[in-house]
Coordinates of C-alpha atoms and ligand atoms in Angstrom, one line a residue:
M1 CA 0.0 0.0 0.0
S2 CA 1.3 3.5 -0.8
D3 CA 1.8 5.9 2.0
S4 CA -1.2 8.1 1.4
I5 CA -4.7 7.1 0.3
K6 CA -4.9 7.9 -3.4
S7 CA -7.4 5.3 -4.5
L8 CA -10.7 4.0 -3.2
L9 CA -12.5 0.9 -4.6
I10 CA -16.2 0.5 -3.7
V11 CA -17.4 -3.0 -4.4
G12 CA -21.2 -3.2 -5.0
G13 CA -23.7 -1.0 -6.8
G14 CA -26.7 -1.1 -4.6
T15 CA -28.0 1.9 -2.5
A16 CA -25.0 1.5 -0.2
G17 CA -22.4 1.5 -3.0
W18 CA -23.7 4.4 -5.0
L19 CA -24.7 6.5 -2.0
S20 CA -21.2 6.0 -0.5
A21 CA -19.6 6.8 -3.8
A22 CA -21.6 10.0 -4.1
I23 CA -21.1 11.2 -0.5
I24 CA -17.3 10.5 -0.6
A25 CA -16.8 11.9 -4.1
A26 CA -18.9 15.0 -3.4
H27 CA -16.9 15.7 -0.3
H28 CA -13.6 15.5 -2.2
R29 CA -14.8 17.2 -5.4
N30 CA -12.3 20.1 -5.0
R31 CA -9.3 18.0 -4.5
P32 CA -6.5 18.4 -7.0
E33 CA -7.1 16.3 -10.1
G34 CA -5.7 12.8 -9.8
S35 CA -5.1 13.0 -6.0
L36 CA -8.0 10.6 -5.2
K37 CA -9.4 8.0 -7.6
I38 CA -12.8 6.6 -6.7
T39 CA -13.9 3.5 -8.6
L40 CA -17.1 1.5 -8.1
V41 CA -17.2 -2.1 -9.4
E42 CA -20.4 -4.1 -9.5
A43 CA -21.5 -7.5 -10.8
S44 CA -24.0 -7.3 -13.7
D45 CA -25.7 -10.6 -12.7
I46 CA -26.0 -10.3 -8.9
P47 CA -29.1 -8.3 -8.2
T48 CA -29.4 -5.7 -5.4
V49 CA -31.6 -6.5 -2.5
G50 CA -34.3 -4.4 -4.2
V51 CA -36.0 -3.0 -1.1
G52 CA -35.3 -0.1 1.2
E53 CA -37.8 2.7 0.3
G54 CA -38.1 4.5 3.6
T55 CA -35.5 7.0 4.7
W56 CA -34.7 9.2 7.7
P57 CA -34.6 13.1 7.6
T58 CA -30.8 13.1 7.3
I59 CA -31.4 12.1 3.6
R60 CA -32.4 15.7 2.7
N61 CA -29.0 17.1 3.7
T62 CA -27.3 14.2 2.1
V63 CA -29.1 14.7 -1.2
R64 CA -28.4 18.4 -1.2
T65 CA -24.7 18.0 -0.3
I66 CA -24.3 15.5 -3.1
G67 CA -25.7 18.1 -5.5
I68 CA -29.0 16.5 -6.6
D69 CA -32.0 18.7 -6.6
E70 CA -35.2 17.6 -4.8
K71 CA -37.4 17.6 -7.9
T72 CA -35.1 15.0 -9.5
I73 CA -35.7 12.7 -6.5
F74 CA -39.4 13.2 -6.7
K75 CA -39.7 12.8 -10.5
E76 CA -37.2 10.0 -11.0
C77 CA -37.9 8.0 -7.9
F78 CA -41.7 8.5 -7.8
A79 CA -41.0 9.8 -4.3
G80 CA -43.4 10.9 -1.6
F81 CA -42.8 12.8 1.6
K82 CA -42.3 10.8 4.8
Q83 CA -43.2 12.8 7.9
G84 CA -42.7 9.9 10.3
G85 CA -44.2 6.5 11.2
K86 CA -47.7 5.5 12.1
F87 CA -47.7 2.4 14.4
V88 CA -51.0 0.6 14.1
N89 CA -51.9 -2.2 16.5
W90 CA -48.7 -2.3 18.4
V91 CA -50.2 -1.9 21.9
T92 CA -53.5 -3.9 21.4
D93 CA -55.0 -5.0 18.1
D94 CA -57.0 -1.8 17.8
D95 CA -54.9 1.3 18.4
F96 CA -52.3 3.6 16.8
Y97 CA -49.7 6.1 17.7
Y98 CA -47.3 8.2 15.7
H99 CA -43.6 8.8 15.7
P100 CA -43.5 12.2 13.8
F101 CA -40.1 13.6 12.7
T102 CA -40.8 17.1 14.1
V103 CA -39.7 17.4 17.7
P104 CA -42.3 18.5 20.3
L105 CA -42.7 22.2 20.8
G106 CA -40.5 23.5 23.6
Y107 CA -38.1 20.6 23.0
G108 CA -34.9 21.1 24.9
Q109 CA -36.4 23.8 27.1
M110 CA -39.2 22.0 28.8
D111 CA -40.6 18.5 28.7
M112 CA -44.3 18.6 27.9
A113 CA -45.0 15.1 29.1
P114 CA -45.6 15.8 32.8
Y115 CA -48.3 18.3 31.7
V116 CA -50.3 15.9 29.4
E117 CA -53.3 14.3 31.0
D118 CA -53.5 11.3 28.8
I119 CA -50.0 10.4 28.0
E120 CA -51.0 8.7 24.7
D121 CA -52.0 12.2 23.5
F122 CA -48.5 13.5 23.9
A123 CA -47.7 13.6 20.2
V124 CA -50.9 15.6 19.4
E125 CA -50.6 18.0 22.4
A126 CA -47.0 18.7 21.9
N127 CA -46.8 18.8 18.1
Y128 CA -48.8 19.4 15.0
Q129 CA -47.3 16.8 12.7
Q130 CA -49.6 13.9 13.6
E131 CA -52.6 15.9 12.6
I132 CA -51.0 16.9 9.3
C133 CA -50.3 13.2 8.6
E134 CA -53.8 12.1 9.6
A135 CA -55.2 14.8 7.2
G136 CA -52.9 13.5 4.4
L137 CA -51.2 16.8 3.8
A138 CA -47.8 17.7 2.4
P139 CA -45.3 19.0 4.8
R140 CA -44.9 22.3 3.0
S141 CA -46.8 24.7 0.7
L142 CA -45.9 25.7 -2.8
A143 CA -44.5 29.0 -1.4
E144 CA -41.7 27.2 0.3
G145 CA -38.5 26.2 -1.4
E146 CA -36.7 22.9 -2.0
F147 CA -35.5 21.1 1.2
Q148 CA -37.5 23.6 3.3
S149 CA -40.5 23.0 5.5
V150 CA -42.0 23.7 8.9
C151 CA -42.5 20.0 9.3
N152 CA -39.5 17.8 9.3
Y153 CA -39.5 15.1 6.6
A154 CA -37.6 12.4 4.8
Y155 CA -38.6 10.6 1.5
H156 CA -40.3 7.4 0.4
L157 CA -38.6 6.5 -2.8
D158 CA -38.1 3.7 -5.3
A159 CA -34.8 2.0 -4.2
G160 CA -33.7 1.0 -7.7
A161 CA -34.4 4.4 -9.2
F162 CA -32.6 6.1 -6.4
A163 CA -29.5 4.0 -7.0
N164 CA -29.7 4.8 -10.8
I165 CA -29.9 8.5 -10.1
L166 CA -26.9 8.3 -7.8
K167 CA -25.0 6.3 -10.4
E168 CA -25.6 8.8 -13.2
H169 CA -24.7 11.7 -10.9
C170 CA -21.5 9.9 -9.7
K171 CA -20.4 9.2 -13.3
T172 CA -21.3 12.5 -14.9
E173 CA -20.8 15.1 -12.1
L174 CA -18.5 13.5 -9.5
G175 CA -15.8 11.7 -11.6
V176 CA -16.5 8.2 -10.2
E177 CA -15.2 5.4 -12.5
H178 CA -17.7 2.6 -13.0
V179 CA -16.5 -0.9 -13.7
I180 CA -18.6 -4.0 -14.4
G181 CA -17.1 -7.2 -13.0
T182 CA -17.8 -10.0 -10.5
V183 CA -15.4 -10.5 -7.7
K184 CA -14.2 -14.1 -7.7
D185 CA -11.4 -13.9 -5.2
V186 CA -9.9 -11.6 -2.7
E187 CA -6.1 -11.6 -2.3
R188 CA -4.5 -10.7 1.0
N189 CA -1.0 -9.3 1.2
E190 CA 1.8 -10.3 3.6
I191 CA 0.3 -8.1 6.5
G192 CA -3.2 -9.5 6.0
H193 CA -4.6 -6.5 4.2
I194 CA -6.5 -6.8 1.0
G195 CA -4.0 -6.7 -1.8
A196 CA -6.1 -7.1 -4.9
L197 CA -9.5 -8.4 -6.1
K198 CA -9.7 -11.0 -8.9
L199 CA -12.7 -10.3 -11.1
E200 CA -14.5 -11.8 -14.0
G201 CA -15.8 -9.4 -16.6
D202 CA -17.3 -9.5 -20.1
N203 CA -13.8 -9.7 -21.6
G204 CA -12.4 -12.2 -19.2
P205 CA -10.6 -12.1 -15.9
F206 CA -9.0 -8.9 -14.5
D207 CA -7.6 -7.5 -11.3
L208 CA -8.4 -4.4 -9.3
S209 CA -6.5 -2.9 -6.4
A210 CA -6.8 0.2 -4.3
D211 CA -5.5 1.8 -1.1
L212 CA -8.9 1.5 0.6
Y213 CA -11.7 -0.9 -0.1
V214 CA -15.3 -0.2 0.7
D215 CA -17.3 -3.4 0.9
C216 CA -20.9 -2.7 -0.3
T217 CA -21.6 -6.3 -1.4
G218 CA -24.8 -6.6 0.6
F219 CA -25.6 -9.6 2.8
R220 CA -22.7 -11.5 1.1
S221 CA -20.1 -9.2 2.9
L222 CA -17.5 -10.6 0.5
L223 CA -14.6 -8.5 1.7
L224 CA -15.1 -7.7 5.4
G225 CA -17.0 -10.9 6.3
K226 CA -15.7 -13.5 4.0
A227 CA -12.2 -12.5 3.1
L228 CA -11.2 -10.7 6.3
D229 CA -13.2 -13.0 8.5
V230 CA -14.6 -10.4 10.8
P231 CA -17.2 -12.2 13.0
F232 CA -20.9 -11.5 12.9
V233 CA -22.6 -10.4 16.1
S234 CA -26.1 -11.7 16.2
N235 CA -28.7 -9.7 18.1
E236 CA -31.5 -12.1 17.4
K237 CA -32.1 -12.6 21.1
Y238 CA -33.4 -9.0 21.2
L239 CA -35.0 -8.6 17.8
F240 CA -36.6 -11.8 16.6
N241 CA -37.5 -11.0 13.0
N242 CA -35.6 -12.8 10.3
K243 CA -37.8 -13.0 7.2
A244 CA -39.5 -10.6 4.9
M245 CA -41.9 -10.6 2.0
A246 CA -42.2 -7.5 -0.2
L247 CA -44.4 -6.5 -3.1
H248 CA -45.6 -3.6 -5.1
V249 CA -49.3 -2.7 -4.8
P250 CA -50.9 -0.5 -7.5
Y251 CA -53.3 2.2 -6.5
E252 CA -56.9 1.7 -7.4
S253 CA -56.9 5.0 -9.2
E254 CA -54.2 7.4 -10.1
D255 CA -55.8 10.0 -7.8
D256 CA -55.6 7.9 -4.7
D257 CA -54.2 9.5 -1.7
V258 CA -50.5 9.0 -1.1
A259 CA -49.7 8.4 2.6
C260 CA -47.1 10.9 3.9
H261 CA -45.9 8.6 6.6
T262 CA -44.8 4.9 6.8
I263 CA -47.6 2.7 8.2
A264 CA -46.2 -0.1 10.3
T265 CA -49.0 -2.4 11.4
G266 CA -48.5 -5.0 14.1
Q267 CA -49.4 -8.6 13.1
N268 CA -49.6 -11.7 15.2
A269 CA -45.9 -12.4 14.9
G270 CA -44.3 -9.4 13.1
W271 CA -45.5 -6.3 11.3
T272 CA -46.3 -5.1 7.9
W273 CA -44.9 -1.9 6.3
D274 CA -46.8 0.3 3.8
I275 CA -44.9 2.9 1.9
G276 CA -46.6 5.3 -0.4
L277 CA -44.9 6.3 -3.6
T278 CA -46.7 8.4 -6.2
T279 CA -47.0 5.5 -8.6
R280 CA -47.6 2.5 -6.3
R281 CA -47.3 1.4 -2.7
G282 CA -44.4 -0.7 -1.4
V283 CA -45.8 -3.2 1.1
G284 CA -44.1 -5.9 3.0
H285 CA -44.3 -8.2 6.0
V286 CA -41.4 -8.7 8.4
Y287 CA -41.7 -11.7 10.7
S288 CA -40.0 -14.3 12.8
D289 CA -40.0 -17.8 11.5
A290 CA -39.9 -19.1 15.0
Y291 CA -43.4 -17.8 15.5
L292 CA -44.9 -17.7 12.0
S293 CA -44.8 -20.0 9.0
D294 CA -44.3 -18.6 5.5
A295 CA -47.9 -19.6 4.7
E296 CA -49.3 -17.7 7.7
A297 CA -47.2 -14.7 6.8
E298 CA -48.6 -14.9 3.2
A299 CA -52.1 -15.0 4.7
N300 CA -51.4 -11.9 6.8
L301 CA -50.0 -10.0 3.8
S302 CA -52.9 -11.0 1.6
K303 CA -55.4 -9.9 4.2
Y304 CA -53.5 -6.6 4.6
I305 CA -53.6 -5.7 1.0
G306 CA -57.1 -7.3 0.5
K307 CA -56.0 -9.4 -2.5
P308 CA -54.6 -12.9 -3.1
L309 CA -50.8 -12.8 -3.3
G310 CA -50.9 -14.9 -6.5
D311 CA -51.5 -11.7 -8.4
F312 CA -48.2 -10.2 -7.3
D313 CA -44.5 -10.7 -7.8
V314 CA -43.5 -11.4 -4.2
K315 CA -39.9 -10.9 -3.1
R316 CA -38.8 -13.2 -0.3
I317 CA -35.9 -12.3 1.9
S318 CA -34.2 -14.1 4.8
F319 CA -31.8 -12.2 7.0
Q320 CA -29.9 -12.6 10.2
S321 CA -30.3 -9.7 12.6
G322 CA -26.9 -8.4 13.7
Y323 CA -23.7 -6.7 12.5
R324 CA -20.0 -7.3 12.1
A325 CA -17.9 -7.0 15.2
R326 CA -15.7 -4.5 13.4
T327 CA -16.9 -2.3 10.5
W328 CA -13.4 -1.2 9.5
E329 CA -10.6 -3.8 9.4
H330 CA -7.2 -3.1 8.0
N331 CA -7.7 -1.4 4.6
C332 CA -11.4 -2.4 4.3
V333 CA -14.6 -0.7 5.6
A334 CA -18.1 -2.2 5.1
V335 CA -21.1 0.0 4.4
G336 CA -24.7 -1.1 4.1
L337 CA -25.9 -4.7 4.5
S338 CA -22.4 -6.0 4.3
C339 CA -21.8 -4.3 7.7
G340 CA -25.1 -5.5 9.3
F341 CA -28.8 -5.3 9.2
V342 CA -31.7 -5.2 11.7
E343 CA -35.3 -5.1 10.9
P344 CA -36.3 -2.0 8.9
L345 CA -38.7 -0.6 11.6
E346 CA -37.3 2.9 11.7
A347 CA -35.5 3.0 8.3
T348 CA -32.1 3.0 10.0
A349 CA -30.2 1.2 7.2
I350 CA -29.9 4.0 4.7
M351 CA -29.3 6.4 7.5
L352 CA -26.3 4.3 8.7
V353 CA -25.0 4.3 5.1
E354 CA -25.1 8.1 5.1
V355 CA -23.4 8.3 8.5
A356 CA -20.7 5.7 7.6
A357 CA -19.9 7.2 4.2
R358 CA -19.7 10.7 5.6
Y359 CA -17.3 9.5 8.3
I360 CA -15.1 7.8 5.6
A361 CA -15.2 11.0 3.5
E362 CA -14.3 13.3 6.4
N363 CA -11.6 11.1 7.8
L364 CA -10.1 9.7 4.7
P365 CA -6.9 8.7 6.3
A366 CA -3.7 10.3 4.9
D367 CA -1.5 7.2 5.7
Q368 CA -1.3 3.8 7.2
T369 CA -0.9 5.0 10.8
S370 CA -3.9 7.4 10.8
M371 CA -6.0 4.7 9.1
E372 CA -5.6 2.4 12.1
V373 CA -6.6 5.2 14.4
T374 CA -9.5 6.1 12.2
A375 CA -10.6 2.5 12.0
K376 CA -10.5 2.1 15.8
R377 CA -12.6 5.2 16.4
F378 CA -15.1 4.4 13.7
N379 CA -15.5 0.9 15.1
K380 CA -16.2 2.2 18.5
Q381 CA -18.8 4.6 17.2
M382 CA -20.5 2.0 15.0
D383 CA -20.6 -0.5 17.8
Y384 CA -22.4 2.0 19.9
R385 CA -24.8 2.9 17.1
W386 CA -25.7 -0.8 16.5
S387 CA -26.5 -1.2 20.2
R388 CA -28.5 2.1 20.2
I389 CA -30.5 1.0 17.2
T390 CA -31.2 -2.4 18.8
D391 CA -32.4 -0.6 22.0
F392 CA -34.5 1.9 20.1
L393 CA -36.2 -0.8 18.0
K394 CA -36.7 -3.0 21.0
L395 CA -38.4 -0.1 22.7
H396 CA -41.2 -0.5 20.2
Y397 CA -42.0 -4.0 21.4
I398 CA -41.7 -4.0 25.2
L399 CA -44.8 -1.9 26.1
T400 CA -47.2 -4.0 24.1
K401 CA -50.3 -5.6 25.7
R402 CA -50.8 -8.0 22.8
P403 CA -51.3 -11.5 24.0
E404 CA -49.7 -13.6 21.1
P405 CA -46.5 -15.6 22.1
Y406 CA -44.3 -13.5 19.8
W407 CA -45.3 -10.3 21.6
R408 CA -45.1 -11.8 25.0
A409 CA -41.6 -13.1 24.3
H410 CA -40.6 -9.6 23.3
C411 CA -41.6 -8.5 26.8
D412 CA -39.6 -11.2 28.6
P413 CA -36.9 -9.3 30.5
A414 CA -34.3 -11.8 29.3
S415 CA -34.9 -10.5 25.8
I416 CA -34.3 -6.8 26.7
P417 CA -30.8 -5.5 26.4
D418 CA -29.2 -4.3 29.7
S419 CA -28.5 -0.9 28.2
L420 CA -32.2 -0.4 27.5
K421 CA -33.1 -1.7 31.0
E422 CA -30.8 1.0 32.3
D423 CA -32.5 3.7 30.3
L424 CA -35.9 2.5 31.5
A425 CA -34.7 2.6 35.1
I426 CA -34.0 6.3 34.6
W427 CA -37.1 7.0 32.6
K428 CA -39.2 5.5 35.3
H429 CA -39.1 8.8 37.2
R430 CA -38.6 11.2 34.4
G431 CA -39.0 10.7 30.6
P432 CA -36.1 10.8 28.1
I433 CA -34.6 14.3 27.9
K434 CA -32.4 15.9 25.3
S435 CA -29.2 15.6 27.3
D436 CA -29.6 11.8 27.5
F437 CA -28.7 11.7 23.8
D438 CA -26.1 14.4 23.2
G439 CA -23.2 12.4 21.9
V440 CA -21.9 12.6 18.3
A441 CA -22.6 8.9 17.8
E442 CA -26.3 9.3 18.6
L443 CA -28.8 8.6 15.8
F444 CA -32.1 9.4 17.4
P445 CA -33.0 12.4 19.5
A446 CA -34.7 12.1 22.9
A447 CA -37.9 13.2 21.0
S448 CA -38.0 9.9 19.2
Y449 CA -37.9 7.9 22.4
Q450 CA -40.6 10.2 23.9
Y451 CA -42.9 9.6 21.0
I452 CA -42.6 5.8 21.2
L453 CA -42.8 5.6 25.0
Y454 CA -45.7 8.0 25.4
G455 CA -47.5 6.8 22.3
M456 CA -47.5 3.3 23.8
G457 CA -48.9 4.7 27.0
Y458 CA -45.8 4.8 29.3
K459 CA -46.2 7.5 31.9
P460 CA -43.2 8.1 34.1
D461 CA -44.0 8.4 37.8
Y462 CA -43.3 12.1 38.3
S463 CA -44.3 12.1 41.9
R464 CA -40.8 11.8 43.3
Q465 CA -39.8 15.1 41.9
A466 CA -43.2 16.8 41.7
Y467 CA -41.6 20.0 42.8
L468 CA -40.0 20.2 39.4
Y469 CA -43.2 20.2 37.5
N470 CA -44.6 23.6 38.3
Q471 CA -44.5 25.1 34.8
E472 CA -48.2 24.8 34.1
Q473 CA -48.4 28.3 32.6
Q474 CA -45.6 27.7 30.2
A475 CA -47.1 24.3 29.3
D476 CA -50.4 26.0 28.6
R477 CA -48.7 28.5 26.3
I478 CA -47.0 25.7 24.4
R479 CA -50.2 23.8 24.1
Q480 CA -52.0 26.9 22.8
K481 CA -49.3 27.6 20.3
N482 CA -49.4 24.1 19.1
Q483 CA -53.2 24.2 18.7
L484 CA -52.9 27.4 16.7
M485 CA -50.1 26.1 14.5
T486 CA -52.1 22.9 14.0
Q487 CA -55.1 24.8 12.8
Q488 CA -53.1 27.1 10.6
L489 CA -51.2 24.2 9.0
L490 CA -54.4 22.2 8.5
Q491 CA -55.9 25.1 6.6
S492 CA -52.8 26.1 4.6
L493 CA -51.0 22.9 3.6
P494 CA -52.1 21.2 0.4
P495 CA -53.0 17.5 0.1
H496 CA -49.9 15.4 -0.4
R497 CA -50.5 14.2 -4.0
D498 CA -51.8 17.6 -5.2
Y499 CA -48.7 19.3 -3.8
I500 CA -46.3 16.9 -5.5
E501 CA -48.1 17.2 -8.9
H502 CA -48.3 21.0 -8.8
W503 CA -44.8 21.4 -7.6
L504 CA -43.3 19.1 -10.2
E505 CA -45.2 21.1 -12.9
Q506 CA -43.7 24.4 -11.7
Ligands
FAD601 C1 -37.0 -6.4 3.9 C2 -36.1 -5.2 3.9 C3 -36.7 -3.9 4.0 C4 -35.9 -2.8 4.1 N1 -36.4 -1.5 4.2 C5 -35.6 -0.5 4.4 C6 -36.1 0.8 4.6 O1 -37.3 1.1 4.5 N2 -35.2 1.8 4.8 C7 -33.9 1.6 4.9 O2 -33.1 2.5 5.2 N3 -33.4 0.4 4.6 C8 -34.2 -0.6 4.4 N4 -33.6 -1.9 4.2 C9 -32.2 -2.0 4.0 C10 -31.8 -1.5 2.6 O3 -32.5 -2.2 1.6 C11 -30.3 -1.6 2.4 O4 -29.6 -1.0 3.4 C12 -29.9 -0.9 1.1 O5 -30.7 -1.3 0.0 C13 -28.5 -1.1 0.8 O6 -28.2 -2.4 0.3 P1 -26.7 -2.7 -0.1 O7 -26.3 -1.8 -1.2 O8 -25.9 -2.8 1.1 O9 -26.8 -4.2 -0.7 P2 -27.4 -4.7 -2.1 O10 -28.6 -3.9 -2.5 O11 -27.7 -6.2 -1.9 O12 -26.3 -4.5 -3.1 C14 -25.2 -5.4 -3.2 C15 -24.3 -5.0 -4.4 O13 -23.2 -5.8 -4.4 C16 -22.9 -6.4 -5.7 N5 -22.2 -7.6 -5.5 C17 -22.5 -8.7 -4.7 N6 -21.6 -9.6 -4.9 C18 -20.7 -9.2 -5.8 C19 -19.5 -9.7 -6.4 N7 -19.1 -11.0 -6.2 N8 -18.8 -9.0 -7.3 C20 -19.3 -7.7 -7.6 N9 -20.4 -7.2 -7.1 C21 -21.1 -7.9 -6.2 C22 -24.3 -6.6 -6.2 O14 -24.3 -6.7 -7.6 C23 -25.0 -5.3 -5.8 O15 -24.8 -4.3 -6.7 C24 -34.5 -3.0 4.1 C25 -33.9 -4.2 3.9 C26 -34.7 -5.3 3.9 C27 -34.1 -6.7 3.8

């Protein structure tokens, strides 16, 4: 390996590969010519996973930084706005609550929860976005510009189309070289680093080598997992789901409403997702095969969409919930599914790709020594993030009152990570607050934890520190401000589909 990093080889052309290429190349777009060569190689005959349509609000800044305008995303990826998640039937089999992306009013200054009479109403009393979602409205009006909005949002988008846009942009605007070839073997050098890749292309075998390899080969984890043998850490004892079925559901009519939030509906042993694009819905069922047979899952999915599955092209995916013990090993870093995967309940996978690629871009090590330090720090952060994601997803399960064995097993204390138990011990007497989550490695704000806990009916016992909660007047002011904003937004925001159509015509 040369002293400084001059070449980067990204292996894999799914969302992780192209998004990483775009983020890294955009960050280094002003480097002197020839000082950093970025190549992406992908197999033409190994398909991408073909799912992954829900994103996190970080995606807006990512798209803007890469240099793609928002209209392109909406036009080419048939995108819709995602203003949060609606969780249906997670507490009983007849309820719902929201995890909106906009933080509660007063967030960081005062916690509204102690002043809310029915804790399940927290999201509505402290913020307007749930009502906007229930009314099916866009998060902004035509007067507001790209990437702006009073309501925080992400996108629902067609995963294949998104990768295609990124590919074109990388090739035409960001100078990424695109090579087609299938990795057949990975050569390691005398110090155990990756020395070269042996590939097969249309014109026969060829080799590729680089100073740093980015493994985006999906569940195969060809470089980090297979070649470098970095062990897999399973977290199946906390998160049981290991199978998914996904399909595309057409709208009945082209004027049908497009949901502006992901709908996650609890089923007897898993949950279904429902993601609204402008041209179709992406629907799927995530479940645990220890509690549900494939035939039962099919029956759930069929019931959910109201049609026999025989009419649809159903994609079936098996996965193991967990992640690699180290994300960066020697001269190889894994991004995307090759690094790990947990069920897609809060669309954390693409968000982690953004986080990882940005870290690589910002810390592209100058030489061998700094690469080791960078890897060590990155691994520590990623380890923490995986455990935080595990805790946050598990939180969605542990307050359920559903009686089925799958849900009861989720509430078994033995299935709850110690770190989450520690959080709950603190939140017993006060809810999550902003300073609980201030570190750089945090992915979710305290607001996200508040929406889940309170939405599922968890009310901390405030009596121990009742003297702290004497801000009734301020709470009233926030409540009134929220009511006013809710009314104004309900009157001024356009229906979701109408907005997208008119905006794209502008
Ligand atoms: C059921 C399900 C639902 C999901 N929903 C969401 C969601 O809503 N939101 C979210 O953020 N994420 C979601 N995800 C995760 C998301 O789909 C992935 O994180 C994202 O698509 C990135 O995948 P990837 O690029 O890592 O892998 P892949 O899409 O599998 O791409 C792998 C690439 O590697 C290439 N490759 C493989 N082997 C070789 C080889 N030998 N030589 C050369 N190239 C090779 C392939 O050709 C392909 O280009 C979901 C995942 C699943 C399973």
